Amino acid sequence: MRLDQFVSQATGLSRSQAQRLIKAGAITLHDQVLKNPSQHIEPHLPIQYEHTLLTLPQPLYLMLNKPQGVVSATSDAHQPTVLDLIQHPHKHSLHVVGRLDKDTTGLLLLTSDGDWSHRIAAPRKQIGKTYLVTLADALTHSALKQLEQGIHLEGEKRPTSPAQVALVSDLQLRLTIYEGMYHQVKRMIAAVGSKVVALHREQIGELSLDKDLALGEWRELSYEERALF
Ligand code: URA
């Protein structure tokens, strides 16, 4: 891995702070100063910061109940990000697994384990994502059938996989989809003649959002939850 990535993950500093440390000559290997942040290193080497051995922490796995108004990114020049909501010494090692739009709420996963996030996001895995969808206008019976059968959204190579649809009320439905196309739910609902007014992700695969987490709150996943993927 890159030296700056290693230093960032081992210390909990951001990537740019780690780069500054490296350029300042504070990182050594066998008493030789390592000054190139992009140098590739083996994480098991005895790399030191001011004579303290650096080691990578255990991977992190978090669920966040994402509120509206924050972007699903770990850094952004202009807008608050989901990472701003997380207080953890190693939060800079996290990445987002399956983004939500800025105005979407609910279950968002963050991890530092790339293999784990790949298992969730890989298209061939077809992991279901369940959303509570609030609509501007009620859908007809045939619109619901179209959602269930799959819809060819403009600009996409393939139609959406058959979705699972359960009406909660005239203006609310629970929708499970199996891809992560850009604005997929909003585009599917628009294609069948309505509009999404609120969108909340409740579940990814077998993993449900913890009902005890208020909007903006997060917690680490249990071993059993991690092992679902
Ligand atoms: N589909 C959308 O349209 N938006 C989201 O945030 C998630 C799925």
mmCIF file of C-alpha atoms and ligand atoms in Angstrom:
data_model
loop_
_atom_site.group_PDB
_atom_site.id
_atom_site.type_symbol
_atom_site.label_atom_id
_atom_site.label_comp_id
_atom_site.label_asym_id
_atom_site.label_seq_id
_atom_site.Cartn_x
_atom_site.Cartn_y
_atom_site.Cartn_z
ATOM 1 C CA MET A 1 0.000 0.000 0.000
ATOM 2 C CA ARG A 2 1.024 3.652 -0.313
ATOM 3 C CA LEU A 3 3.055 5.053 2.554
ATOM 4 C CA ASP A 4 0.666 7.987 3.133
ATOM 5 C CA GLN A 5 -2.294 5.584 3.250
ATOM 6 C CA PHE A 6 -0.443 3.389 5.754
ATOM 7 C CA VAL A 7 0.507 6.347 7.987
ATOM 8 C CA SER A 8 -3.020 7.754 7.781
ATOM 9 C CA GLN A 9 -4.620 4.434 8.769
ATOM 10 C CA ALA A 10 -2.073 3.656 11.483
ATOM 11 C CA THR A 11 -2.289 7.084 13.152
ATOM 12 C CA GLY A 12 -5.885 8.106 12.420
ATOM 13 C CA LEU A 13 -4.659 11.287 10.718
ATOM 14 C CA SER A 14 -6.154 12.403 7.415
ATOM 15 C CA ARG A 15 -4.267 11.533 4.234
ATOM 16 C CA SER A 16 -3.057 15.137 3.817
ATOM 17 C CA GLN A 17 -1.879 15.343 7.440
ATOM 18 C CA ALA A 18 -0.024 12.054 6.930
ATOM 19 C CA GLN A 19 1.602 13.450 3.788
ATOM 20 C CA ARG A 20 2.811 16.478 5.767
ATOM 21 C CA LEU A 21 4.335 14.220 8.442
ATOM 22 C CA ILE A 22 6.133 12.176 5.799
ATOM 23 C CA LYS A 23 7.475 15.220 3.986
ATOM 24 C CA ALA A 24 8.651 16.647 7.318
ATOM 25 C CA GLY A 25 10.847 13.557 7.754
ATOM 26 C CA ALA A 26 9.042 12.124 10.792
ATOM 27 C CA ILE A 27 8.574 8.616 9.358
ATOM 28 C CA THR A 28 11.441 6.124 9.359
ATOM 29 C CA LEU A 29 12.198 2.535 8.424
ATOM 30 C CA HIS A 30 15.328 0.982 9.967
ATOM 31 C CA ASP A 31 16.451 4.549 10.854
ATOM 32 C CA GLN A 32 16.160 5.684 7.216
ATOM 33 C CA VAL A 33 13.777 8.606 6.667
ATOM 34 C CA LEU A 34 10.952 7.838 4.197
ATOM 35 C CA LYS A 35 10.048 11.075 2.455
ATOM 36 C CA ASN A 36 7.928 9.966 -0.481
ATOM 37 C CA PRO A 37 4.201 9.742 0.404
ATOM 38 C CA SER A 38 3.396 7.698 -2.707
ATOM 39 C CA GLN A 39 6.107 5.085 -2.072
ATOM 40 C CA HIS A 40 4.698 1.567 -1.874
ATOM 41 C CA ILE A 41 5.447 -0.271 1.368
ATOM 42 C CA GLU A 42 4.602 -3.604 2.963
ATOM 43 C CA PRO A 43 2.393 -2.909 6.011
ATOM 44 C CA HIS A 44 4.282 -5.456 8.176
ATOM 45 C CA LEU A 45 7.588 -3.513 7.921
ATOM 46 C CA PRO A 46 8.787 -1.794 11.153
ATOM 47 C CA ILE A 47 7.851 1.733 10.080
ATOM 48 C CA GLN A 48 8.150 4.251 12.911
ATOM 49 C CA TYR A 49 6.795 7.675 13.737
ATOM 50 C CA GLU A 50 9.146 9.411 16.162
ATOM 51 C CA HIS A 51 10.447 6.013 17.376
ATOM 52 C CA THR A 52 6.978 4.509 17.880
ATOM 53 C CA LEU A 53 6.160 1.477 15.760
ATOM 54 C CA LEU A 54 3.162 2.055 13.489
ATOM 55 C CA THR A 55 0.696 -0.790 12.961
ATOM 56 C CA LEU A 56 -2.564 -0.913 11.085
ATOM 57 C CA PRO A 57 -5.675 -0.993 13.287
ATOM 58 C CA GLN A 58 -8.299 -3.725 12.949
ATOM 59 C CA PRO A 59 -10.707 -2.943 10.098
ATOM 60 C CA LEU A 60 -13.719 -0.839 11.042
ATOM 61 C CA TYR A 61 -17.339 -1.584 10.137
ATOM 62 C CA LEU A 62 -20.011 1.022 10.928
ATOM 63 C CA MET A 63 -23.671 1.676 10.238
ATOM 64 C CA LEU A 64 -24.939 5.253 10.184
ATOM 65 C CA ASN A 65 -28.514 6.494 10.142
ATOM 66 C CA LYS A 66 -27.805 9.130 7.514
ATOM 67 C CA PRO A 67 -29.731 12.380 7.874
ATOM 68 C CA GLN A 68 -30.668 14.662 4.993
ATOM 69 C CA GLY A 69 -28.226 17.417 4.001
ATOM 70 C CA VAL A 70 -24.944 15.493 4.157
ATOM 71 C CA VAL A 71 -23.216 13.925 1.185
ATOM 72 C CA SER A 72 -22.148 10.265 1.115
ATOM 73 C CA ALA A 73 -18.480 11.094 0.692
ATOM 74 C CA THR A 74 -15.505 11.236 3.009
ATOM 75 C CA SER A 75 -14.429 14.692 1.910
ATOM 76 C CA ASP A 76 -16.052 17.556 0.055
ATOM 77 C CA ALA A 77 -14.848 21.099 -0.458
ATOM 78 C CA HIS A 78 -18.268 22.710 0.026
ATOM 79 C CA GLN A 79 -20.740 20.416 1.750
ATOM 80 C CA PRO A 80 -20.889 18.516 5.050
ATOM 81 C CA THR A 81 -20.101 14.826 4.650
ATOM 82 C CA VAL A 82 -21.149 11.675 6.493
ATOM 83 C CA LEU A 83 -17.623 11.507 7.917
ATOM 84 C CA ASP A 84 -18.266 14.776 9.779
ATOM 85 C CA LEU A 85 -20.881 12.868 11.814
ATOM 86 C CA ILE A 86 -18.448 10.206 12.981
ATOM 87 C CA GLN A 87 -16.156 10.578 15.956
ATOM 88 C CA HIS A 88 -13.625 7.781 15.902
ATOM 89 C CA PRO A 89 -9.819 7.951 16.051
ATOM 90 C CA HIS A 90 -9.531 5.947 12.830
ATOM 91 C CA LYS A 91 -12.387 7.509 10.888
ATOM 92 C CA HIS A 92 -10.060 8.626 8.094
ATOM 93 C CA SER A 93 -9.593 4.999 7.080
ATOM 94 C CA LEU A 94 -13.312 4.670 6.237
ATOM 95 C CA HIS A 95 -15.012 4.642 2.864
ATOM 96 C CA VAL A 96 -18.714 4.572 2.019
ATOM 97 C CA VAL A 97 -20.355 1.352 0.804
ATOM 98 C CA GLY A 98 -23.152 2.275 -1.627
ATOM 99 C CA ARG A 99 -23.902 5.973 -1.591
ATOM 100 C CA LEU A 100 -27.204 7.640 -0.762
ATOM 101 C CA ASP A 101 -28.317 10.942 -2.286
ATOM 102 C CA LYS A 102 -27.899 14.065 -0.166
ATOM 103 C CA ASP A 103 -31.643 14.149 0.558
ATOM 104 C CA THR A 104 -31.969 10.397 1.266
ATOM 105 C CA THR A 105 -31.954 9.149 4.861
ATOM 106 C CA GLY A 106 -31.281 5.803 6.494
ATOM 107 C CA LEU A 107 -28.870 2.903 6.465
ATOM 108 C CA LEU A 108 -25.398 3.757 5.229
ATOM 109 C CA LEU A 109 -22.428 1.439 5.740
ATOM 110 C CA LEU A 110 -18.849 2.640 6.134
ATOM 111 C CA THR A 111 -15.785 0.443 6.415
ATOM 112 C CA SER A 112 -12.028 0.361 6.030
ATOM 113 C CA ASP A 113 -12.193 -3.181 4.632
ATOM 114 C CA GLY A 114 -12.136 -3.009 0.830
ATOM 115 C CA ASP A 115 -12.837 -6.709 0.323
ATOM 116 C CA TRP A 116 -15.934 -6.519 2.504
ATOM 117 C CA SER A 117 -17.349 -3.471 0.700
ATOM 118 C CA HIS A 118 -16.611 -5.118 -2.617
ATOM 119 C CA ARG A 119 -18.661 -8.154 -1.600
ATOM 120 C CA ILE A 120 -21.636 -5.873 -0.893
ATOM 121 C CA ALA A 121 -21.326 -3.588 -3.899
ATOM 122 C CA ALA A 122 -20.307 -6.070 -6.618
ATOM 123 C CA PRO A 123 -23.160 -6.034 -9.179
ATOM 124 C CA ARG A 124 -23.120 -9.803 -9.662
ATOM 125 C CA LYS A 125 -23.928 -10.288 -5.955
ATOM 126 C CA GLN A 126 -27.358 -8.704 -6.533
ATOM 127 C CA ILE A 127 -27.785 -7.779 -2.872
ATOM 128 C CA GLY A 128 -31.219 -6.303 -2.158
ATOM 129 C CA LYS A 129 -31.522 -2.750 -0.872
ATOM 130 C CA THR A 130 -34.872 -1.953 0.742
ATOM 131 C CA TYR A 131 -36.230 1.585 0.785
ATOM 132 C CA LEU A 132 -39.281 3.164 2.327
ATOM 133 C CA VAL A 133 -40.486 5.423 -0.456
ATOM 134 C CA THR A 134 -42.910 8.309 0.066
ATOM 135 C CA LEU A 135 -44.661 9.377 -3.131
ATOM 136 C CA ALA A 136 -46.197 12.612 -4.394
ATOM 137 C CA ASP A 137 -48.990 10.729 -6.218
ATOM 138 C CA ALA A 138 -50.405 7.259 -5.710
ATOM 139 C CA LEU A 139 -49.333 4.626 -8.236
ATOM 140 C CA THR A 140 -51.719 2.640 -10.386
ATOM 141 C CA HIS A 141 -51.864 -1.125 -10.268
ATOM 142 C CA SER A 142 -50.062 -1.312 -13.617
ATOM 143 C CA ALA A 143 -47.296 1.022 -12.377
ATOM 144 C CA LEU A 144 -46.695 -1.285 -9.419
ATOM 145 C CA LYS A 145 -46.535 -4.239 -11.808
ATOM 146 C CA GLN A 146 -43.943 -2.409 -13.948
ATOM 147 C CA LEU A 147 -41.735 -1.848 -10.892
ATOM 148 C CA GLU A 148 -42.007 -5.536 -10.083
ATOM 149 C CA GLN A 149 -41.146 -6.605 -13.608
ATOM 150 C CA GLY A 150 -38.206 -4.261 -14.179
ATOM 151 C CA ILE A 151 -37.883 -0.948 -15.980
ATOM 152 C CA HIS A 152 -35.497 0.146 -18.692
ATOM 153 C CA LEU A 153 -34.248 3.481 -17.392
ATOM 154 C CA GLU A 154 -32.968 5.980 -19.918
ATOM 155 C CA GLY A 155 -29.249 5.654 -20.603
ATOM 156 C CA GLU A 156 -28.877 2.261 -18.909
ATOM 157 C CA LYS A 157 -27.720 -0.873 -20.719
ATOM 158 C CA ARG A 158 -30.062 -3.230 -18.906
ATOM 159 C CA PRO A 159 -33.482 -2.967 -17.333
ATOM 160 C CA THR A 160 -33.667 -3.016 -13.548
ATOM 161 C CA SER A 161 -34.022 -6.476 -12.030
ATOM 162 C CA PRO A 162 -37.503 -7.412 -10.883
ATOM 163 C CA ALA A 163 -38.083 -5.428 -7.691
ATOM 164 C CA GLN A 164 -40.111 -6.380 -4.649
ATOM 165 C CA VAL A 165 -42.909 -3.936 -3.930
ATOM 166 C CA ALA A 166 -45.160 -3.786 -0.871
ATOM 167 C CA LEU A 167 -47.707 -1.019 -0.448
ATOM 168 C CA VAL A 168 -47.594 0.547 3.001
ATOM 169 C CA SER A 169 -50.321 3.103 2.239
ATOM 170 C CA ASP A 170 -51.556 4.986 -0.861
ATOM 171 C CA LEU A 171 -48.520 7.246 -0.774
ATOM 172 C CA GLN A 172 -45.915 4.935 0.710
ATOM 173 C CA LEU A 173 -44.303 1.752 -0.457
ATOM 174 C CA ARG A 174 -41.462 -0.501 0.490
ATOM 175 C CA LEU A 175 -39.258 -1.223 -2.511
ATOM 176 C CA THR A 176 -36.375 -3.674 -2.741
ATOM 177 C CA ILE A 177 -33.980 -3.220 -5.657
ATOM 178 C CA TYR A 178 -30.946 -5.254 -6.652
ATOM 179 C CA GLU A 179 -28.648 -2.752 -8.360
ATOM 180 C CA GLY A 180 -27.216 0.604 -7.439
ATOM 181 C CA MET A 181 -27.861 2.698 -10.545
ATOM 182 C CA TYR A 182 -27.569 6.463 -10.218
ATOM 183 C CA HIS A 183 -30.729 7.859 -8.519
ATOM 184 C CA GLN A 184 -32.289 4.464 -9.221
ATOM 185 C CA VAL A 185 -35.371 4.645 -7.018
ATOM 186 C CA LYS A 186 -36.217 8.221 -7.989
ATOM 187 C CA ARG A 187 -35.856 7.369 -11.678
ATOM 188 C CA MET A 188 -37.925 4.191 -11.367
ATOM 189 C CA ILE A 189 -40.729 6.053 -9.629
ATOM 190 C CA ALA A 190 -40.599 8.896 -12.175
ATOM 191 C CA ALA A 191 -40.737 6.335 -15.011
ATOM 192 C CA VAL A 192 -44.047 5.012 -13.689
ATOM 193 C CA GLY A 193 -45.640 8.430 -13.283
ATOM 194 C CA SER A 194 -45.040 9.643 -9.739
ATOM 195 C CA LYS A 195 -42.309 11.435 -7.796
ATOM 196 C CA VAL A 196 -40.345 10.557 -4.673
ATOM 197 C CA VAL A 197 -40.866 13.060 -1.881
ATOM 198 C CA ALA A 198 -38.894 11.153 0.777
ATOM 199 C CA LEU A 199 -36.563 8.194 0.587
ATOM 200 C CA HIS A 200 -35.253 6.163 3.514
ATOM 201 C CA ARG A 201 -33.058 3.054 3.260
ATOM 202 C CA GLU A 202 -34.090 0.447 5.802
ATOM 203 C CA GLN A 203 -32.093 -2.620 4.859
ATOM 204 C CA ILE A 204 -29.144 -3.955 2.840
ATOM 205 C CA GLY A 205 -29.316 -7.700 2.297
ATOM 206 C CA GLU A 206 -30.243 -9.152 5.677
ATOM 207 C CA LEU A 207 -28.830 -6.192 7.587
ATOM 208 C CA SER A 208 -31.447 -3.771 8.965
ATOM 209 C CA LEU A 209 -30.928 -0.266 10.240
ATOM 210 C CA ASP A 210 -30.822 -0.327 14.046
ATOM 211 C CA LYS A 211 -34.069 1.306 15.190
ATOM 212 C CA ASP A 212 -32.292 2.735 18.231
ATOM 213 C CA LEU A 213 -30.096 4.937 16.035
ATOM 214 C CA ALA A 214 -31.555 8.416 15.609
ATOM 215 C CA LEU A 215 -30.796 10.308 12.411
ATOM 216 C CA GLY A 216 -27.102 11.241 12.450
ATOM 217 C CA GLU A 217 -26.145 8.473 14.908
ATOM 218 C CA TRP A 218 -23.856 5.554 14.153
ATOM 219 C CA ARG A 219 -22.475 2.435 15.772
ATOM 220 C CA GLU A 220 -19.996 -0.324 14.998
ATOM 221 C CA LEU A 221 -21.409 -3.519 13.513
ATOM 222 C CA SER A 222 -21.414 -6.687 15.584
ATOM 223 C CA TYR A 223 -19.426 -9.685 14.420
ATOM 224 C CA GLU A 224 -22.679 -11.368 13.309
ATOM 225 C CA GLU A 225 -23.709 -8.330 11.260
ATOM 226 C CA ARG A 226 -20.335 -8.145 9.516
ATOM 227 C CA ALA A 227 -20.509 -11.840 8.768
ATOM 228 C CA LEU A 228 -23.744 -11.357 6.798
ATOM 229 C CA PHE A 229 -21.618 -10.314 3.803
HETATM 230 N N1 URA B 1 -32.129 5.609 -5.217
HETATM 231 C C1 URA B 1 -32.185 6.946 -5.281
HETATM 232 O O1 URA B 1 -32.820 7.502 -6.157
HETATM 233 N N2 URA B 1 -31.525 7.662 -4.347
HETATM 234 C C2 URA B 1 -30.837 7.100 -3.322
HETATM 235 O O2 URA B 1 -30.274 7.811 -2.484
HETATM 236 C C3 URA B 1 -30.796 5.698 -3.271
HETATM 237 C C4 URA B 1 -31.439 4.975 -4.237
#
